[in-house]
PDB file of C-alpha atoms and ligand atoms in Angstrom:
ATOM      1  CA  MET A 736       0.000   0.000   0.000  1.00  0.00           C
ATOM      2  CA  ILE A 737       1.224   3.488  -0.905  1.00  0.00           C
ATOM      3  CA  PHE A 738       1.279   6.449   1.495  1.00  0.00           C
ATOM      4  CA  GLU A 739       0.957   9.628  -0.583  1.00  0.00           C
ATOM      5  CA  THR A 740       2.585  12.278   1.613  1.00  0.00           C
ATOM      6  CA  HIS A 741       1.980  15.432  -0.456  1.00  0.00           C
ATOM      7  CA  ALA A 742      -1.033  16.195  -2.683  1.00  0.00           C
ATOM      8  CA  HIS A 743      -3.205  19.181  -3.597  1.00  0.00           C
ATOM      9  CA  TYR A 744      -6.666  17.729  -4.317  1.00  0.00           C
ATOM     10  CA  ASP A 745      -8.208  21.101  -3.455  1.00  0.00           C
ATOM     11  CA  ASP A 746      -6.799  22.333  -6.801  1.00  0.00           C
ATOM     12  CA  ALA A 747      -9.446  23.363  -9.351  1.00  0.00           C
ATOM     13  CA  ARG A 748      -8.032  20.851 -11.839  1.00  0.00           C
ATOM     14  CA  PHE A 749      -9.698  18.126  -9.750  1.00  0.00           C
ATOM     15  CA  ASP A 750     -13.135  19.768  -9.767  1.00  0.00           C
ATOM     16  CA  VAL A 751     -14.425  17.420 -12.481  1.00  0.00           C
ATOM     17  CA  ASP A 752     -13.569  14.099 -10.805  1.00  0.00           C
ATOM     18  CA  ARG A 753     -12.276  14.731  -7.255  1.00  0.00           C
ATOM     19  CA  ASP A 754     -14.821  12.534  -5.506  1.00  0.00           C
ATOM     20  CA  ALA A 755     -14.420   9.591  -7.904  1.00  0.00           C
ATOM     21  CA  LEU A 756     -10.625   9.797  -7.623  1.00  0.00           C
ATOM     22  CA  LEU A 757     -10.525   9.978  -3.825  1.00  0.00           C
ATOM     23  CA  THR A 758     -13.091   7.227  -3.234  1.00  0.00           C
ATOM     24  CA  GLY A 759     -11.193   4.945  -5.634  1.00  0.00           C
ATOM     25  CA  MET A 760      -7.726   5.386  -4.109  1.00  0.00           C
ATOM     26  CA  ARG A 761      -7.646   2.272  -1.937  1.00  0.00           C
ATOM     27  CA  SER A 762      -8.510  -0.012  -4.839  1.00  0.00           C
ATOM     28  CA  ALA A 763      -5.699   1.676  -6.798  1.00  0.00           C
ATOM     29  CA  GLY A 764      -3.212   0.788  -4.028  1.00  0.00           C
ATOM     30  CA  VAL A 765      -3.041   4.189  -2.318  1.00  0.00           C
ATOM     31  CA  GLY A 766      -3.963   3.773   1.361  1.00  0.00           C
ATOM     32  CA  LYS A 767      -3.404   7.218   2.822  1.00  0.00           C
ATOM     33  CA  ILE A 768      -3.075  10.761   1.481  1.00  0.00           C
ATOM     34  CA  VAL A 769      -1.960  14.015   3.075  1.00  0.00           C
ATOM     35  CA  ASN A 770      -3.545  17.017   1.379  1.00  0.00           C
ATOM     36  CA  VAL A 771      -1.304  20.038   1.775  1.00  0.00           C
ATOM     37  CA  GLY A 772      -2.462  23.633   2.078  1.00  0.00           C
ATOM     38  CA  ALA A 773      -0.569  26.268   0.099  1.00  0.00           C
ATOM     39  CA  ASP A 774      -2.650  29.399   0.717  1.00  0.00           C
ATOM     40  CA  PHE A 775      -5.260  30.105   3.391  1.00  0.00           C
ATOM     41  CA  GLN A 776      -8.200  28.911   1.288  1.00  0.00           C
ATOM     42  CA  GLY A 777      -6.169  25.755   0.552  1.00  0.00           C
ATOM     43  CA  CYS A 778      -5.816  25.146   4.304  1.00  0.00           C
ATOM     44  CA  LYS A 779      -9.573  25.342   4.808  1.00  0.00           C
ATOM     45  CA  ASP A 780     -10.196  23.124   1.777  1.00  0.00           C
ATOM     46  CA  SER A 781      -7.590  20.570   2.954  1.00  0.00           C
ATOM     47  CA  LEU A 782      -9.306  20.312   6.319  1.00  0.00           C
ATOM     48  CA  ALA A 783     -12.707  19.879   4.636  1.00  0.00           C
ATOM     49  CA  LEU A 784     -11.323  17.031   2.477  1.00  0.00           C
ATOM     50  CA  ALA A 785      -9.787  15.382   5.547  1.00  0.00           C
ATOM     51  CA  GLU A 786     -13.122  15.538   7.359  1.00  0.00           C
ATOM     52  CA  ARG A 787     -14.955  14.067   4.378  1.00  0.00           C
ATOM     53  CA  TYR A 788     -12.613  11.176   3.418  1.00  0.00           C
ATOM     54  CA  GLU A 789     -11.359   8.667   5.971  1.00  0.00           C
ATOM     55  CA  ASP A 790      -7.967   8.125   4.273  1.00  0.00           C
ATOM     56  CA  VAL A 791      -7.232  11.817   3.736  1.00  0.00           C
ATOM     57  CA  TYR A 792      -5.324  13.939   6.267  1.00  0.00           C
ATOM     58  CA  ALA A 793      -4.518  17.648   6.209  1.00  0.00           C
ATOM     59  CA  ALA A 794      -1.397  19.791   6.472  1.00  0.00           C
ATOM     60  CA  LEU A 795      -1.942  23.470   7.225  1.00  0.00           C
ATOM     61  CA  GLY A 796       0.497  26.191   6.196  1.00  0.00           C
ATOM     62  CA  ILE A 797       1.265  29.064   3.857  1.00  0.00           C
ATOM     63  CA  HIS A 798       3.570  28.396   0.859  1.00  0.00           C
ATOM     64  CA  PRO A 799       6.437  30.886   0.326  1.00  0.00           C
ATOM     65  CA  SER A 800       4.923  32.031  -2.992  1.00  0.00           C
ATOM     66  CA  GLU A 801       1.666  32.850  -1.146  1.00  0.00           C
ATOM     67  CA  ILE A 802       3.386  34.435   1.831  1.00  0.00           C
ATOM     68  CA  GLY A 803       1.235  37.585   1.558  1.00  0.00           C
ATOM     69  CA  ASP A 804      -1.505  35.326   2.969  1.00  0.00           C
ATOM     70  CA  LEU A 805       0.335  34.924   6.273  1.00  0.00           C
ATOM     71  CA  THR A 806      -1.565  37.284   8.575  1.00  0.00           C
ATOM     72  CA  GLU A 807      -1.842  37.109  12.379  1.00  0.00           C
ATOM     73  CA  GLU A 808      -5.427  35.965  11.916  1.00  0.00           C
ATOM     74  CA  HIS A 809      -4.375  33.082   9.648  1.00  0.00           C
ATOM     75  CA  ILE A 810      -1.625  31.980  12.035  1.00  0.00           C
ATOM     76  CA  ARG A 811      -4.210  31.962  14.818  1.00  0.00           C
ATOM     77  CA  TRP A 812      -6.639  29.906  12.704  1.00  0.00           C
ATOM     78  CA  ILE A 813      -3.954  27.327  11.883  1.00  0.00           C
ATOM     79  CA  GLU A 814      -2.935  27.103  15.533  1.00  0.00           C
ATOM     80  CA  GLU A 815      -6.544  26.623  16.624  1.00  0.00           C
ATOM     81  CA  HIS A 816      -7.002  23.759  14.153  1.00  0.00           C
ATOM     82  CA  ALA A 817      -3.616  22.099  14.777  1.00  0.00           C
ATOM     83  CA  SER A 818      -5.114  19.803  17.415  1.00  0.00           C
ATOM     84  CA  HIS A 819      -7.836  18.536  15.022  1.00  0.00           C
ATOM     85  CA  GLU A 820      -7.478  14.731  14.802  1.00  0.00           C
ATOM     86  CA  LYS A 821      -6.979  14.804  11.009  1.00  0.00           C
ATOM     87  CA  VAL A 822      -4.382  17.614  10.981  1.00  0.00           C
ATOM     88  CA  VAL A 823      -0.933  15.986  10.813  1.00  0.00           C
ATOM     89  CA  ALA A 824       1.576  18.695   9.816  1.00  0.00           C
ATOM     90  CA  ILE A 825       2.377  22.360   9.317  1.00  0.00           C
ATOM     91  CA  GLY A 826       2.978  22.926   5.594  1.00  0.00           C
ATOM     92  CA  GLU A 827       3.855  23.658   3.111  1.00  0.00           C
ATOM     93  CA  ILE A 828       6.226  26.342   4.314  1.00  0.00           C
ATOM     94  CA  GLY A 829       9.700  27.443   3.217  1.00  0.00           C
ATOM     95  CA  LEU A 830      11.563  29.496   0.631  1.00  0.00           C
ATOM     96  CA  ASP A 831      11.113  29.779  -3.137  1.00  0.00           C
ATOM     97  CA  TYR A 832      13.629  32.078  -4.815  1.00  0.00           C
ATOM     98  CA  TYR A 833      12.896  30.560  -8.232  1.00  0.00           C
ATOM     99  CA  TRP A 834       9.557  32.346  -8.580  1.00  0.00           C
ATOM    100  CA  ASP A 835      10.372  35.321  -6.336  1.00  0.00           C
ATOM    101  CA  LYS A 836      13.606  37.159  -7.132  1.00  0.00           C
ATOM    102  CA  GLU A 837      12.743  40.424  -5.373  1.00  0.00           C
ATOM    103  CA  LYS A 838      14.808  41.088  -2.239  1.00  0.00           C
ATOM    104  CA  GLN A 839      11.895  42.403  -0.203  1.00  0.00           C
ATOM    105  CA  VAL A 840       9.682  39.398  -1.054  1.00  0.00           C
ATOM    106  CA  GLN A 841      12.506  36.997  -0.162  1.00  0.00           C
ATOM    107  CA  GLN A 842      12.857  38.738   3.195  1.00  0.00           C
ATOM    108  CA  THR A 843       9.113  38.326   3.798  1.00  0.00           C
ATOM    109  CA  GLN A 844       9.453  34.638   2.885  1.00  0.00           C
ATOM    110  CA  ARG A 845      12.240  34.159   5.429  1.00  0.00           C
ATOM    111  CA  GLU A 846      10.163  35.795   8.173  1.00  0.00           C
ATOM    112  CA  GLY A 847       7.123  33.689   7.232  1.00  0.00           C
ATOM    113  CA  PHE A 848       9.186  30.502   7.223  1.00  0.00           C
ATOM    114  CA  LEU A 849      10.563  31.186  10.710  1.00  0.00           C
ATOM    115  CA  ARG A 850       7.158  32.138  12.114  1.00  0.00           C
ATOM    116  CA  GLN A 851       5.661  28.896  10.833  1.00  0.00           C
ATOM    117  CA  MET A 852       8.589  26.818  12.123  1.00  0.00           C
ATOM    118  CA  GLU A 853       7.875  28.345  15.539  1.00  0.00           C
ATOM    119  CA  LEU A 854       4.196  27.542  15.044  1.00  0.00           C
ATOM    120  CA  ALA A 855       5.150  23.896  14.420  1.00  0.00           C
ATOM    121  CA  ARG A 856       7.272  23.867  17.566  1.00  0.00           C
ATOM    122  CA  ARG A 857       4.346  25.238  19.628  1.00  0.00           C
ATOM    123  CA  THR A 858       1.816  22.777  18.204  1.00  0.00           C
ATOM    124  CA  GLY A 859       4.112  19.734  18.276  1.00  0.00           C
ATOM    125  CA  LEU A 860       3.403  18.971  14.604  1.00  0.00           C
ATOM    126  CA  PRO A 861       6.076  18.090  12.010  1.00  0.00           C
ATOM    127  CA  VAL A 862       6.779  20.459   9.086  1.00  0.00           C
ATOM    128  CA  ILE A 863       6.641  20.057   5.312  1.00  0.00           C
ATOM    129  CA  ILE A 864       9.352  22.278   3.839  1.00  0.00           C
ATOM    130  CA  HIS A 865       9.300  23.579   0.271  1.00  0.00           C
ATOM    131  CA  SER A 866      12.720  24.886  -0.792  1.00  0.00           C
ATOM    132  CA  ARG A 867      13.596  25.882  -4.348  1.00  0.00           C
ATOM    133  CA  ASP A 868      16.731  27.771  -5.454  1.00  0.00           C
ATOM    134  CA  ALA A 869      17.214  28.677  -1.795  1.00  0.00           C
ATOM    135  CA  ALA A 870      19.430  25.916  -0.394  1.00  0.00           C
ATOM    136  CA  GLU A 871      21.836  28.156   1.482  1.00  0.00           C
ATOM    137  CA  ASP A 872      19.214  30.269   3.261  1.00  0.00           C
ATOM    138  CA  THR A 873      17.084  27.207   4.042  1.00  0.00           C
ATOM    139  CA  ILE A 874      19.847  25.353   5.848  1.00  0.00           C
ATOM    140  CA  ARG A 875      21.096  28.568   7.509  1.00  0.00           C
ATOM    141  CA  LEU A 876      17.651  29.429   8.929  1.00  0.00           C
ATOM    142  CA  MET A 877      17.063  25.812   9.954  1.00  0.00           C
ATOM    143  CA  ARG A 878      20.315  25.802  11.926  1.00  0.00           C
ATOM    144  CA  GLU A 879      19.492  29.188  13.436  1.00  0.00           C
ATOM    145  CA  ILE A 880      16.195  27.998  14.916  1.00  0.00           C
ATOM    146  CA  HIS A 881      17.371  24.485  15.808  1.00  0.00           C
ATOM    147  CA  ALA A 882      15.214  22.697  13.250  1.00  0.00           C
ATOM    148  CA  GLU A 883      16.665  19.398  14.469  1.00  0.00           C
ATOM    149  CA  GLU A 884      14.177  19.735  17.351  1.00  0.00           C
ATOM    150  CA  ILE A 885      11.255  19.887  14.885  1.00  0.00           C
ATOM    151  CA  PRO A 886      10.578  16.758  12.781  1.00  0.00           C
ATOM    152  CA  GLY A 887      10.183  17.468   9.070  1.00  0.00           C
ATOM    153  CA  VAL A 888      10.441  16.552   5.404  1.00  0.00           C
ATOM    154  CA  ILE A 889      12.152  18.430   2.571  1.00  0.00           C
ATOM    155  CA  HIS A 890       9.456  17.952  -0.023  1.00  0.00           C
ATOM    156  CA  CYS A 891      10.123  17.586  -3.773  1.00  0.00           C
ATOM    157  CA  TYR A 892      13.833  17.443  -3.015  1.00  0.00           C
ATOM    158  CA  SER A 893      15.917  19.207  -5.706  1.00  0.00           C
ATOM    159  CA  TYR A 894      19.387  19.733  -4.222  1.00  0.00           C
ATOM    160  CA  SER A 895      22.596  17.659  -4.051  1.00  0.00           C
ATOM    161  CA  PRO A 896      23.215  14.315  -2.292  1.00  0.00           C
ATOM    162  CA  GLU A 897      25.698  16.130  -0.001  1.00  0.00           C
ATOM    163  CA  LEU A 898      23.044  18.576   1.181  1.00  0.00           C
ATOM    164  CA  ALA A 899      20.538  15.718   1.580  1.00  0.00           C
ATOM    165  CA  ARG A 900      22.932  14.168   4.068  1.00  0.00           C
ATOM    166  CA  GLU A 901      22.902  17.432   6.059  1.00  0.00           C
ATOM    167  CA  PHE A 902      19.093  17.392   6.197  1.00  0.00           C
ATOM    168  CA  VAL A 903      19.084  13.713   7.164  1.00  0.00           C
ATOM    169  CA  LYS A 904      21.543  14.495   9.967  1.00  0.00           C
ATOM    170  CA  MET A 905      18.998  16.987  11.307  1.00  0.00           C
ATOM    171  CA  GLY A 906      16.453  14.124  11.339  1.00  0.00           C
ATOM    172  CA  TYR A 907      14.641  15.220   8.161  1.00  0.00           C
ATOM    173  CA  TYR A 908      13.032  12.990   5.567  1.00  0.00           C
ATOM    174  CA  ILE A 909      13.582  13.529   1.841  1.00  0.00           C
ATOM    175  CA  GLY A 910      10.365  13.757  -0.230  1.00  0.00           C
ATOM    176  CA  VAL A 911      10.680  12.053  -3.630  1.00  0.00           C
ATOM    177  CA  GLY A 912       8.146  12.346  -6.455  1.00  0.00           C
ATOM    178  CA  GLY A 913       7.795  12.323 -10.239  1.00  0.00           C
ATOM    179  CA  VAL A 914      11.093  14.089 -10.973  1.00  0.00           C
ATOM    180  CA  VAL A 915      13.066  10.939 -10.065  1.00  0.00           C
ATOM    181  CA  THR A 916      11.623   9.236 -13.166  1.00  0.00           C
ATOM    182  CA  PHE A 917      13.025  11.901 -15.519  1.00  0.00           C
ATOM    183  CA  LYS A 918      16.117  10.885 -17.486  1.00  0.00           C
ATOM    184  CA  ASN A 919      18.065  14.048 -16.613  1.00  0.00           C
ATOM    185  CA  ALA A 920      17.388  13.862 -12.840  1.00  0.00           C
ATOM    186  CA  ARG A 921      20.900  12.637 -12.033  1.00  0.00           C
ATOM    187  CA  LYS A 922      21.257  14.525  -8.718  1.00  0.00           C
ATOM    188  CA  LEU A 923      17.981  13.183  -7.350  1.00  0.00           C
ATOM    189  CA  LYS A 924      18.731   9.621  -8.488  1.00  0.00           C
ATOM    190  CA  ASP A 925      22.140   9.822  -6.763  1.00  0.00           C
ATOM    191  CA  THR A 926      20.487  11.216  -3.642  1.00  0.00           C
ATOM    192  CA  VAL A 927      17.999   8.340  -3.491  1.00  0.00           C
ATOM    193  CA  ALA A 928      20.720   5.737  -4.024  1.00  0.00           C
ATOM    194  CA  GLU A 929      22.872   7.284  -1.277  1.00  0.00           C
ATOM    195  CA  ILE A 930      20.501   8.098   1.560  1.00  0.00           C
ATOM    196  CA  GLY A 931      18.546   4.823   1.656  1.00  0.00           C
ATOM    197  CA  LEU A 932      14.871   3.952   2.015  1.00  0.00           C
ATOM    198  CA  GLU A 933      14.688   4.729   5.716  1.00  0.00           C
ATOM    199  CA  HIS A 934      14.889   8.478   4.986  1.00  0.00           C
ATOM    200  CA  ILE A 935      12.492   8.677   2.023  1.00  0.00           C
ATOM    201  CA  LEU A 936       8.818   9.629   1.757  1.00  0.00           C
ATOM    202  CA  LEU A 937       6.773   9.099  -1.441  1.00  0.00           C
ATOM    203  CA  GLU A 938       4.797  12.032  -2.838  1.00  0.00           C
ATOM    204  CA  THR A 939       3.255  13.447  -5.995  1.00  0.00           C
ATOM    205  CA  ASP A 940       2.735  17.197  -5.418  1.00  0.00           C
ATOM    206  CA  CYS A 941      -0.253  16.547  -7.719  1.00  0.00           C
ATOM    207  CA  PRO A 942      -1.699  18.039  -9.900  1.00  0.00           C
ATOM    208  CA  TYR A 943       1.939  18.973 -10.660  1.00  0.00           C
ATOM    209  CA  MET A 944       5.057  16.891 -11.387  1.00  0.00           C
ATOM    210  CA  ALA A 945       3.589  13.850 -13.169  1.00  0.00           C
ATOM    211  CA  PRO A 946       6.193  11.051 -13.542  1.00  0.00           C
ATOM    212  CA  GLU A 947       7.171   9.334 -16.776  1.00  0.00           C
ATOM    213  CA  PRO A 948       5.314   8.000 -18.763  1.00  0.00           C
ATOM    214  CA  HIS A 949       2.737  10.723 -17.954  1.00  0.00           C
ATOM    215  CA  ARG A 950       5.094  13.699 -17.785  1.00  0.00           C
ATOM    216  CA  GLY A 951       3.331  17.005 -18.535  1.00  0.00           C
ATOM    217  CA  LYS A 952      -0.181  15.668 -17.817  1.00  0.00           C
ATOM    218  CA  ARG A 953      -2.292  16.243 -14.703  1.00  0.00           C
ATOM    219  CA  ASN A 954      -0.805  14.121 -11.933  1.00  0.00           C
ATOM    220  CA  ASP A 955      -2.611  12.106  -9.237  1.00  0.00           C
ATOM    221  CA  SER A 956      -1.594   9.699  -6.455  1.00  0.00           C
ATOM    222  CA  THR A 957      -2.130   6.524  -8.524  1.00  0.00           C
ATOM    223  CA  ASN A 958       1.017   7.507 -10.488  1.00  0.00           C
ATOM    224  CA  ILE A 959       3.234   6.994  -7.417  1.00  0.00           C
ATOM    225  CA  ARG A 960       3.802   3.389  -8.514  1.00  0.00           C
ATOM    226  CA  PHE A 961       6.056   4.697 -11.316  1.00  0.00           C
ATOM    227  CA  VAL A 962       8.079   6.616  -8.729  1.00  0.00           C
ATOM    228  CA  ALA A 963       8.333   3.573  -6.431  1.00  0.00           C
ATOM    229  CA  GLU A 964       9.501   1.492  -9.386  1.00  0.00           C
ATOM    230  CA  VAL A 965      12.446   3.809 -10.110  1.00  0.00           C
ATOM    231  CA  ILE A 966      13.373   4.069  -6.422  1.00  0.00           C
ATOM    232  CA  ALA A 967      13.380   0.262  -6.257  1.00  0.00           C
ATOM    233  CA  GLU A 968      15.828   0.079  -9.194  1.00  0.00           C
ATOM    234  CA  LEU A 969      18.066   2.705  -7.594  1.00  0.00           C
ATOM    235  CA  SER A 970      18.133   0.950  -4.234  1.00  0.00           C
ATOM    236  CA  GLY A 971      18.364  -2.608  -5.526  1.00  0.00           C
ATOM    237  CA  THR A 972      15.061  -3.765  -4.085  1.00  0.00           C
ATOM    238  CA  SER A 973      11.454  -4.362  -5.150  1.00  0.00           C
ATOM    239  CA  ARG A 974       8.589  -1.912  -5.626  1.00  0.00           C
ATOM    240  CA  GLU A 975       6.703  -3.716  -2.835  1.00  0.00           C
ATOM    241  CA  GLU A 976       9.623  -3.192  -0.455  1.00  0.00           C
ATOM    242  CA  VAL A 977       9.808   0.521  -1.331  1.00  0.00           C
ATOM    243  CA  GLU A 978       6.080   0.924  -0.706  1.00  0.00           C
ATOM    244  CA  ALA A 979       6.223  -0.949   2.617  1.00  0.00           C
ATOM    245  CA  ALA A 980       9.283   0.913   3.947  1.00  0.00           C
ATOM    246  CA  THR A 981       7.998   4.374   2.988  1.00  0.00           C
ATOM    247  CA  TRP A 982       4.541   3.523   4.389  1.00  0.00           C
ATOM    248  CA  GLU A 983       6.155   2.885   7.773  1.00  0.00           C
ATOM    249  CA  ASN A 984       8.219   6.077   7.495  1.00  0.00           C
ATOM    250  CA  ALA A 985       5.142   8.169   6.705  1.00  0.00           C
ATOM    251  CA  CYS A 986       2.994   6.659   9.479  1.00  0.00           C
ATOM    252  CA  ARG A 987       5.717   7.358  11.998  1.00  0.00           C
ATOM    253  CA  PHE A 988       6.341  10.843  10.621  1.00  0.00           C
ATOM    254  CA  TYR A 989       2.691  11.950  10.566  1.00  0.00           C
ATOM    255  CA  GLY A 990       1.766  10.010  13.701  1.00  0.00           C
ATOM    256  CA  VAL A 991      -1.063   8.019  12.111  1.00  0.00           C
ATOM    257  CA  ASP A 992      -2.116   4.359  11.899  1.00  0.00           C
ATOM    258  CA  GLY A 993      -1.262   3.498  15.479  1.00  0.00           C
ATOM    259  CA  HIS A 994       1.845   5.663  15.702  1.00  0.00           C
ATOM    260  CA  LYS A 995       1.388   8.275  18.384  1.00  0.00           C
ATOM    261  CA  ASN A 996       4.176  10.616  17.455  1.00  0.00           C
ATOM    262  CA  CYS A 997       6.559  11.149  14.642  1.00  0.00           C
ATOM    263  CA  SER A 998       9.948  11.357  16.317  1.00  0.00           C
TER     264      SER A 998
HETATM  265 NI1  LIG B 913       3.050  21.139  -2.934  1.00  0.00          NI
END
């Protein structure tokens, strides 16, 4: 069974078939899904999906590209809902210098990232970190606030194997999705081969990042099998073993399925 650790089923691209997709997940081999908020509306929608579908859980947070949405009121709302039984993480939060090159916006992103890391510390929830073209500042800020005390995952990992080892040393998981199936994804393939299954979580980031052979199309969690297949090749094991190991990792990380906490 697959644990999908990062999806966006609140996205409008799922309006036509969301219910059919989500009710059919178990028969397609996907046992659990975490729906991740990116803006404030996405947080509310994620929680609504988690309340409606037994196998869906919610992560609440404001994405760096939506950081203008991070008001005191929204922080308070997230904190109030953090103890909801289906809320399993703070995310996605972090830094994205690929889309935002402006100095002032990047500063706002850094402040928002730190505030939400503190929010995670207060609520006792793990974090889902989005980091793109911002490796140096991400690791610097994480060291500054002692991120090793806050469990987390670096989602859609895009940096070097060396840096992955630094994150793993801080106790972080590495989120691996569709990109690992791309021919030119050498760095990510090397990272997967080096760090080992015990530090990996499976994800789609759907509707984005569809793996080969569906690259460029709308993605959904049933495509994770293609990702698991490639990870199995890279780590010299079977797809079933990859699914079982990452299922355990995700249950422990999110504190679900009999696991009380994620440390
Ligand atoms: Ni995402």
